[in-house]
Structure formats: C-alpha cells, structure tokens
Amino acid sequence: MSDIVIPKNYKSQLNLYETQVAIKTVKDFFQGLLAERLHLLRVSAPLFVDPTSGLNDNLNGVERPVNFHIAAQGDREAEIVQSLAKWKRYALQKYGFQPGEGLYTDMSAIRQDEETDNIHSIYVDQWDWEKIITKEERNLETLKETVRTVYKVLRKTEKYMSIHYDYIEEILPHDIFFVTTSELAEMFPDYSPKEREYYIAKAKGAVCIMQIGETLENGKPHDGRAPDYDDWALNADIVVYYPVLDIALELSSMGIRVDKKALLDQLQKAGCPERAELPYHKAVIGGELPLTIGGGIGQSRICMFFLRKAHIGEVQCSLWSDEVMEIAKENGLQLL
C-alpha cells in the first residue's frame, strides 16, 4: 500500500539541482558536528550479514529481511541489514575503542514490508552510531544527556540552514521535552500511541519519548522494539512537530544497549528466549562485548525536515507506485 498527502498550496522552494546541493549541505554539517560532539569516528559497515549470526535487527519482529544467495560461497544465504544496532558493539570491540569513544557509519537498508507514505520508503538511510560507556554510566541521566547533545546538533543544523536559505525559519524550541510512554498514556488515555505523539509534539515542538517496548497498563507497548538491542527502560525517540505536513516526525531513535540481565528479561517477555543461543546474544550474556549507547538518525528524514519538503521522495531515490507518481506529477511534486 502507498499513501501520499500533498499539503494545500505546497511548492518546493528548490529545484532538483538545488535540492541536491542542499542535501549535501545538511549532511556535511550535521554529521561533522555530531561526530565532534559525541566523539565518534567514521567507519565502514556491512550491507549484508549471515542470518545465523543473530546480528540482523528484528525490528518489530514481523518485517522480512531481504535475502539473497552467494554463488561463489556454495549458494550461502545472506541478509541485507535492517539496522546495525548489534554489529556496532562488535566493531567497537574489534577496532579497540575505549570508554567515551564511539563510531558512526552510513547504514543502508531495504525494508520490503514498509507501508510507504510521505515519510516512509522501502529504502532506509541513516547514520548509525555507537559509543562505549562504563557500567556506572548505564543510567537514565546518561541517556538524557546524550539526547540533549543530539538535539543541540539538530538545532544548530537548523540555524545553519536558515542562514544559508532565506525560506527556512527556525522552528525547533530551545529545549526538548522528556516524557515516558506510560506518562504519555496517562496524559492522552483515549488516543492511540501515534495520536499521543502528535499531540505532545505539537504542544512542545520537540519531545524525547522514553521507555519504548515495555508493556503499558493496557497490555500493549507504545510501539514495537526489538528485545535484543535497546534496554526498554533506557531508550528514547526524538520526535518533532513538522508543520509542513502537520505531523509528529521521528528523527532519531537511540538507547543504552542491553546487558545480560536486560537481554534475558526482554527475550522472555517477547516470547523468544531461544535467541539467547545465537552467537551475538551469547557474547552479550558472557560479557564479551562492551557496554554501549547508540542509535540511528534518519538521513533522508532530517534532509526532508530541514529543507521543508513534503515527501521523502524529494530527497531520496526509491521506487514509488504508479499512483503516487501520478499524484506527484499532477501536483508539481518532483520525486527523485
């Protein structure tokens, strides 16, 4: 299924060539400042992994990873990564990073089951980052301070773009508002999780929604979260209000990663304790991997936000249905 909404009187302020220039401007500034503020080194990362390694991200547990077979390796199966949340902990150890140091990389994924609309594509591009922390830093304050750092980078990027492009006005508030999913449910008991995000984002401008994945009082989680990378008690999404589409727009997802206790507990709650026998999970349980905090930041998402675009296809090359392409053409929307 594909869905597209064209805001009334919407018109891109940049043509295709100007958009490409602006995309590079956003990405160069943002990733450079992010690496500086979080002390991250850029590294290379895999596009595909062995499905038996347990390294691939299960996301909400229902998405099918794209797979293929390698002829030169006896038709061995490989999977396109859905994120690099687990691989990054291996890389930090393998490359010899120390506490306080981290890495970031370009992550490209194909999510064939994604329902596409103005902000979703089957192609996912994001900066995946990961940083080593100590046992003493494995707490809520570390998470909040990291969120504040990432949010400051977002605000500085918006200011930078507003200086370079007259049509871009600063809309992000000075501070980000912190709220847990249970608090959000208490504030908006009669609304769905997505409606709650919309109302809180519109009211505050920018919010950090914490503790995603844990079951709420109604017996359901606010949103799905794989049980084997984020600690559900110590994770967060940065969500902002986006007036171009009048929506809550998630720009970043992050969390302090599971230790042995959190991993075993969450695997049990998710009904998949057998995953504890996979190589990655054994490494976490055995204490062979460093304690870390990490996340992903959507590259096309932030370009879309900072350039005030109405559709992710204006900043990203992907495949769209004939219906979407026709609607875009009728409304003068130039999809890449």
GROMACS .gro file of C-alpha atoms in nm:
model
  336
    1MET     CA    1   0.000   0.000   0.000
    2SER     CA    2   0.112   0.355  -0.074
    3ASP     CA    3  -0.034   0.678   0.051
    4ILE     CA    4   0.058   1.036  -0.025
    5VAL     CA    5  -0.070   1.370   0.100
    6ILE     CA    6   0.004   1.697  -0.078
    7PRO     CA    7  -0.038   1.996   0.158
    8LYS     CA    8  -0.257   2.274   0.022
    9ASN     CA    9  -0.055   2.534  -0.172
   10TYR     CA   10   0.267   2.336  -0.122
   11LYS     CA   11   0.553   2.419  -0.356
   12SER     CA   12   0.915   2.320  -0.314
   13GLN     CA   13   1.143   2.620  -0.276
   14LEU     CA   14   1.427   2.435  -0.451
   15ASN     CA   15   1.451   2.270  -0.791
   16LEU     CA   16   1.610   1.927  -0.832
   17TYR     CA   17   1.965   2.056  -0.873
   18GLU     CA   18   1.935   2.300  -0.583
   19THR     CA   19   1.789   2.023  -0.370
   20GLN     CA   20   2.094   1.803  -0.430
   21VAL     CA   21   2.323   2.087  -0.324
   22ALA     CA   22   2.112   2.146  -0.013
   23ILE     CA   23   2.109   1.777   0.079
   24LYS     CA   24   2.489   1.773   0.080
   25THR     CA   25   2.494   2.093   0.285
   26VAL     CA   26   2.268   1.939   0.551
   27LYS     CA   27   2.453   1.608   0.565
   28ASP     CA   28   2.804   1.753   0.573
   29PHE     CA   29   2.724   1.996   0.854
   30PHE     CA   30   2.516   1.760   1.065
   31GLN     CA   31   2.740   1.454   1.058
   32GLY     CA   32   3.052   1.659   1.120
   33LEU     CA   33   2.905   1.829   1.425
   34LEU     CA   34   2.751   1.505   1.555
   35ALA     CA   35   3.087   1.325   1.535
   36GLU     CA   36   3.257   1.614   1.716
   37ARG     CA   37   3.003   1.640   1.999
   38LEU     CA   38   2.972   1.264   2.063
   39HIS     CA   39   3.341   1.184   1.995
   40LEU     CA   40   3.269   0.949   1.705
   41LEU     CA   41   3.496   0.812   1.431
   42ARG     CA   42   3.352   0.731   1.091
   43VAL     CA   43   3.395   0.363   0.995
   44SER     CA   44   3.292   0.125   0.718
   45ALA     CA   45   2.996  -0.106   0.781
   46PRO     CA   46   2.840  -0.416   0.623
   47LEU     CA   47   2.547  -0.402   0.383
   48PHE     CA   48   2.460  -0.767   0.449
   49VAL     CA   49   2.518  -1.025   0.724
   50ASP     CA   50   2.491  -1.400   0.787
   51PRO     CA   51   2.132  -1.470   0.905
   52THR     CA   52   2.257  -1.735   1.151
   53SER     CA   53   2.478  -1.485   1.335
   54GLY     CA   54   2.192  -1.307   1.514
   55LEU     CA   55   2.339  -0.975   1.406
   56ASN     CA   56   2.045  -0.856   1.198
   57ASP     CA   57   1.783  -0.636   1.360
   58ASN     CA   58   1.441  -0.795   1.401
   59LEU     CA   59   1.275  -0.451   1.430
   60ASN     CA   60   0.915  -0.527   1.534
   61GLY     CA   61   0.956  -0.899   1.470
   62VAL     CA   62   0.735  -0.913   1.161
   63GLU     CA   63   0.943  -0.745   0.891
   64ARG     CA   64   1.103  -0.984   0.641
   65PRO     CA   65   1.469  -0.908   0.574
   66VAL     CA   66   1.571  -0.906   0.208
   67ASN     CA   67   1.792  -1.205   0.137
   68PHE     CA   68   1.997  -1.349  -0.148
   69HIS     CA   69   2.241  -1.633  -0.212
   70ILE     CA   70   2.614  -1.603  -0.283
   71ALA     CA   71   2.710  -1.828  -0.575
   72ALA     CA   72   3.084  -1.816  -0.504
   73GLN     CA   73   3.024  -1.945  -0.149
   74GLY     CA   74   2.818  -2.252  -0.233
   75ASP     CA   75   2.491  -2.060  -0.254
   76ARG     CA   76   2.533  -1.937   0.103
   77GLU     CA   77   2.244  -1.720   0.223
   78ALA     CA   78   2.295  -1.356   0.320
   79GLU     CA   79   2.056  -1.089   0.453
   80ILE     CA   80   2.052  -0.715   0.385
   81VAL     CA   81   2.085  -0.545   0.722
   82GLN     CA   82   1.774  -0.384   0.871
   83SER     CA   83   1.991  -0.183   1.108
   84LEU     CA   84   2.341  -0.210   1.256
   85ALA     CA   85   2.246  -0.192   1.624
   86LYS     CA   86   2.418  -0.520   1.712
   87TRP     CA   87   2.707  -0.511   1.465
   88LYS     CA   88   2.832  -0.183   1.610
   89ARG     CA   89   2.908  -0.338   1.950
   90TYR     CA   90   3.126  -0.599   1.780
   91ALA     CA   91   3.301  -0.327   1.581
   92LEU     CA   92   3.377  -0.117   1.889
   93GLN     CA   93   3.546  -0.415   2.049
   94LYS     CA   94   3.724  -0.533   1.735
   95TYR     CA   95   3.863  -0.187   1.650
   96GLY     CA   96   3.988  -0.122   2.003
   97PHE     CA   97   3.767   0.170   2.106
   98GLN     CA   98   3.778   0.284   2.470
   99PRO     CA   99   3.506   0.419   2.706
  100GLY     CA  100   3.395   0.764   2.591
  101GLU     CA  101   3.484   0.685   2.230
  102GLY     CA  102   3.247   0.578   1.954
  103LEU     CA  103   3.185   0.525   1.586
  104TYR     CA  104   2.932   0.622   1.323
  105THR     CA  105   2.861   0.491   0.977
  106ASP     CA  106   2.621   0.513   0.685
  107MET     CA  107   2.357   0.243   0.714
  108SER     CA  108   2.154   0.149   0.408
  109ALA     CA  109   1.865  -0.095   0.432
  110ILE     CA  110   1.577  -0.228   0.225
  111ARG     CA  111   1.252  -0.286   0.414
  112GLN     CA  112   1.024  -0.461   0.170
  113ASP     CA  113   0.725  -0.469   0.408
  114GLU     CA  114   0.724  -0.096   0.481
  115GLU     CA  115   0.396   0.083   0.409
  116THR     CA  116   0.509   0.386   0.214
  117ASP     CA  117   0.371   0.737   0.257
  118ASN     CA  118   0.511   1.091   0.278
  119ILE     CA  119   0.776   0.995   0.534
  120HIS     CA  120   0.830   0.622   0.475
  121SER     CA  121   1.018   0.448   0.193
  122ILE     CA  122   1.129   0.090   0.135
  123TYR     CA  123   1.483   0.231   0.125
  124VAL     CA  124   1.619   0.338   0.463
  125ASP     CA  125   1.930   0.550   0.500
  126GLN     CA  126   2.056   0.663   0.836
  127TRP     CA  127   2.362   0.740   1.041
  128ASP     CA  128   2.410   0.453   1.283
  129TRP     CA  129   2.631   0.545   1.578
  130GLU     CA  130   2.753   0.367   1.890
  131LYS     CA  131   2.966   0.470   2.188
  132ILE     CA  132   3.126   0.277   2.474
  133ILE     CA  133   3.011   0.364   2.826
  134THR     CA  134   3.111   0.238   3.169
  135LYS     CA  135   2.889   0.034   3.399
  136GLU     CA  136   2.840   0.344   3.616
  137GLU     CA  137   2.715   0.540   3.314
  138ARG     CA  138   2.448   0.286   3.234
  139ASN     CA  139   2.165   0.503   3.367
  140LEU     CA  140   1.886   0.746   3.279
  141GLU     CA  141   2.100   1.057   3.314
  142THR     CA  142   2.348   0.928   3.053
  143LEU     CA  143   2.058   0.867   2.816
  144LYS     CA  144   1.910   1.213   2.874
  145GLU     CA  145   2.243   1.392   2.838
  146THR     CA  146   2.307   1.211   2.509
  147VAL     CA  147   1.959   1.304   2.385
  148ARG     CA  148   2.029   1.668   2.473
  149THR     CA  149   2.357   1.655   2.280
  150VAL     CA  150   2.195   1.511   1.967
  151TYR     CA  151   1.912   1.763   1.994
  152LYS     CA  152   2.159   2.054   2.017
  153VAL     CA  153   2.320   1.929   1.695
  154LEU     CA  154   1.976   1.927   1.531
  155ARG     CA  155   1.910   2.283   1.647
  156LYS     CA  156   2.248   2.409   1.527
  157THR     CA  157   2.189   2.243   1.190
  158GLU     CA  158   1.855   2.420   1.158
  159LYS     CA  159   2.019   2.752   1.243
  160TYR     CA  160   2.295   2.686   0.989
  161MET     CA  161   2.042   2.605   0.716
  162SER     CA  162   1.831   2.911   0.800
  163ILE     CA  163   2.136   3.129   0.740
  164HIS     CA  164   2.205   2.969   0.401
  165TYR     CA  165   1.843   2.955   0.282
  166ASP     CA  166   1.613   3.250   0.343
  167TYR     CA  167   1.293   3.045   0.323
  168ILE     CA  168   1.392   2.824   0.616
  169GLU     CA  169   1.280   2.957   0.954
  170GLU     CA  170   1.390   2.816   1.289
  171ILE     CA  171   1.103   2.622   1.447
  172LEU     CA  172   1.276   2.388   1.694
  173PRO     CA  173   1.234   2.502   2.057
  174HIS     CA  174   1.539   2.570   2.271
  175ASP     CA  175   1.485   2.265   2.492
  176ILE     CA  176   1.350   1.917   2.429
  177PHE     CA  177   1.068   1.783   2.649
  178PHE     CA  178   1.118   1.442   2.815
  179VAL     CA  179   0.825   1.205   2.869
  180THR     CA  180   0.788   0.829   2.920
  181THR     CA  181   0.539   0.618   2.727
  182SER     CA  182   0.342   0.549   3.046
  183GLU     CA  183   0.323   0.921   3.125
  184LEU     CA  184   0.210   0.984   2.769
  185ALA     CA  185  -0.065   0.723   2.809
  186GLU     CA  186  -0.182   0.897   3.127
  187MET     CA  187  -0.186   1.234   2.952
  188PHE     CA  188  -0.381   1.108   2.649
  189PRO     CA  189  -0.566   0.793   2.765
  190ASP     CA  190  -0.826   0.798   2.488
  191TYR     CA  191  -0.582   0.824   2.198
  192SER     CA  192  -0.365   0.580   2.004
  193PRO     CA  193   0.015   0.589   2.050
  194LYS     CA  194   0.063   0.778   1.722
  195GLU     CA  195  -0.206   1.030   1.820
  196ARG     CA  196  -0.035   1.078   2.156
  197GLU     CA  197   0.293   1.150   1.979
  198TYR     CA  198   0.120   1.402   1.754
  199TYR     CA  199  -0.046   1.595   2.036
  200ILE     CA  200   0.260   1.608   2.260
  201ALA     CA  201   0.489   1.703   1.968
  202LYS     CA  202   0.255   1.979   1.855
  203ALA     CA  203   0.230   2.113   2.210
  204LYS     CA  204   0.603   2.101   2.289
  205GLY     CA  205   0.769   2.130   1.947
  206ALA     CA  206   1.028   1.863   2.026
  207VAL     CA  207   0.993   1.565   2.260
  208CYS     CA  208   1.200   1.272   2.379
  209ILE     CA  209   0.973   0.971   2.425
  210MET     CA  210   1.133   0.716   2.659
  211GLN     CA  211   1.079   0.353   2.765
  212ILE     CA  212   0.956   0.216   2.432
  213GLY     CA  213   0.892  -0.156   2.408
  214GLU     CA  214   0.774  -0.223   2.763
  215THR     CA  215   0.409  -0.323   2.807
  216LEU     CA  216   0.180  -0.044   2.931
  217GLU     CA  217  -0.122  -0.078   3.163
  218ASN     CA  218  -0.347  -0.164   2.866
  219GLY     CA  219  -0.133  -0.470   2.799
  220LYS     CA  220   0.028  -0.333   2.484
  221PRO     CA  221   0.357  -0.148   2.426
  222HIS     CA  222   0.358   0.209   2.295
  223ASP     CA  223   0.548   0.079   1.993
  224GLY     CA  224   0.744  -0.228   1.894
  225ARG     CA  225   1.111  -0.252   1.986
  226ALA     CA  226   1.336  -0.550   1.928
  227PRO     CA  227   1.416  -0.713   2.265
  228ASP     CA  228   1.784  -0.770   2.200
  229TYR     CA  229   1.947  -0.431   2.145
  230ASP     CA  230   1.789  -0.144   2.341
  231ASP     CA  231   1.719  -0.174   2.711
  232TRP     CA  232   1.345  -0.096   2.716
  233ALA     CA  233   1.390   0.102   3.040
  234LEU     CA  234   1.669   0.314   2.890
  235ASN     CA  235   1.574   0.404   2.534
  236ALA     CA  236   1.426   0.703   2.357
  237ASP     CA  237   1.296   0.852   2.032
  238ILE     CA  238   1.341   1.217   1.935
  239VAL     CA  239   1.016   1.336   1.780
  240VAL     CA  240   0.949   1.687   1.647
  241TYR     CA  241   0.642   1.866   1.521
  242TYR     CA  242   0.658   1.916   1.144
  243PRO     CA  243   0.421   2.194   1.031
  244VAL     CA  244   0.463   2.126   0.658
  245LEU     CA  245   0.266   1.803   0.699
  246ASP     CA  246   0.110   1.877   1.040
  247ILE     CA  247   0.258   1.557   1.187
  248ALA     CA  248   0.486   1.426   1.460
  249LEU     CA  249   0.810   1.333   1.283
  250GLU     CA  250   1.061   1.092   1.439
  251LEU     CA  251   1.417   1.199   1.359
  252SER     CA  252   1.621   0.973   1.582
  253SER     CA  253   1.596   0.653   1.783
  254MET     CA  254   1.853   0.560   2.047
  255GLY     CA  255   1.913   0.371   2.365
  256ILE     CA  256   2.151   0.223   2.616
  257ARG     CA  257   2.206  -0.132   2.492
  258VAL     CA  258   2.108  -0.447   2.675
  259ASP     CA  259   2.332  -0.609   2.929
  260LYS     CA  260   2.291  -0.973   3.033
  261LYS     CA  261   2.002  -0.906   3.273
  262ALA     CA  262   1.804  -0.682   3.036
  263LEU     CA  263   1.860  -0.915   2.742
  264LEU     CA  264   1.737  -1.230   2.915
  265ASP     CA  265   1.443  -1.046   3.070
  266GLN     CA  266   1.332  -0.890   2.741
  267LEU     CA  267   1.375  -1.209   2.539
  268GLN     CA  268   1.145  -1.379   2.788
  269LYS     CA  269   0.887  -1.101   2.770
  270ALA     CA  270   0.899  -1.103   2.390
  271GLY     CA  271   0.842  -1.478   2.381
  272CYS     CA  272   1.171  -1.564   2.211
  273PRO     CA  273   1.408  -1.694   2.480
  274GLU     CA  274   1.565  -1.930   2.224
  275ARG     CA  275   1.751  -1.633   2.073
  276ALA     CA  276   1.984  -1.648   2.374
  277GLU     CA  277   2.165  -1.930   2.191
  278LEU     CA  278   2.261  -1.713   1.893
  279PRO     CA  279   2.627  -1.602   1.873
  280TYR     CA  280   2.561  -1.231   1.934
  281HIS     CA  281   2.335  -1.298   2.229
  282LYS     CA  282   2.585  -1.540   2.383
  283ALA     CA  283   2.850  -1.268   2.356
  284VAL     CA  284   2.630  -1.021   2.546
  285ILE     CA  285   2.538  -1.278   2.812
  286GLY     CA  286   2.902  -1.377   2.853
  287GLY     CA  287   3.015  -1.016   2.895
  288GLU     CA  288   3.234  -1.033   2.585
  289LEU     CA  289   3.103  -0.709   2.433
  290PRO     CA  290   3.140  -0.355   2.571
  291LEU     CA  291   2.854  -0.170   2.736
  292THR     CA  292   2.731   0.090   2.491
  293ILE     CA  293   2.480   0.355   2.400
  294GLY     CA  294   2.384   0.408   2.038
  295GLY     CA  295   2.119   0.494   1.787
  296GLY     CA  296   2.016   0.579   1.437
  297ILE     CA  297   1.937   0.915   1.277
  298GLY     CA  298   1.747   0.918   0.951
  299GLN     CA  299   1.945   1.092   0.679
  300SER     CA  300   1.652   1.146   0.443
  301ARG     CA  301   1.429   1.236   0.737
  302ILE     CA  302   1.649   1.521   0.856
  303CYS     CA  303   1.703   1.644   0.498
  304MET     CA  304   1.328   1.643   0.447
  305PHE     CA  305   1.275   1.829   0.775
  306PHE     CA  306   1.545   2.092   0.733
  307LEU     CA  307   1.461   2.160   0.367
  308ARG     CA  308   1.087   2.171   0.448
  309LYS     CA  309   0.996   1.907   0.191
  310ALA     CA  310   0.652   1.742   0.175
  311HIS     CA  311   0.763   1.395   0.062
  312ILE     CA  312   1.067   1.183   0.139
  313GLY     CA  313   1.097   1.108  -0.234
  314GLU     CA  314   1.201   1.472  -0.284
  315VAL     CA  315   1.529   1.399  -0.105
  316GLN     CA  316   1.576   1.026  -0.170
  317CYS     CA  317   1.582   0.794  -0.470
  318SER     CA  318   1.346   0.499  -0.426
  319LEU     CA  319   1.060   0.319  -0.601
  320TRP     CA  320   0.706   0.454  -0.583
  321SER     CA  321   0.376   0.320  -0.713
  322ASP     CA  322   0.229   0.446  -1.041
  323GLU     CA  323  -0.049   0.608  -0.837
  324VAL     CA  324   0.195   0.804  -0.620
  325MET     CA  325   0.395   0.913  -0.923
  326GLU     CA  326   0.077   1.034  -1.095
  327ILE     CA  327  -0.038   1.231  -0.789
  328ALA     CA  328   0.307   1.383  -0.755
  329LYS     CA  329   0.311   1.483  -1.121
  330GLU     CA  330  -0.036   1.639  -1.102
  331ASN     CA  331   0.074   1.849  -0.805
  332GLY     CA  332   0.414   1.953  -0.937
  333LEU     CA  333   0.599   1.739  -0.683
  334GLN     CA  334   0.941   1.634  -0.815
  335LEU     CA  335   1.039   1.294  -0.675
  336LEU     CA  336   1.396   1.181  -0.728
   0.00000   0.00000   0.00000
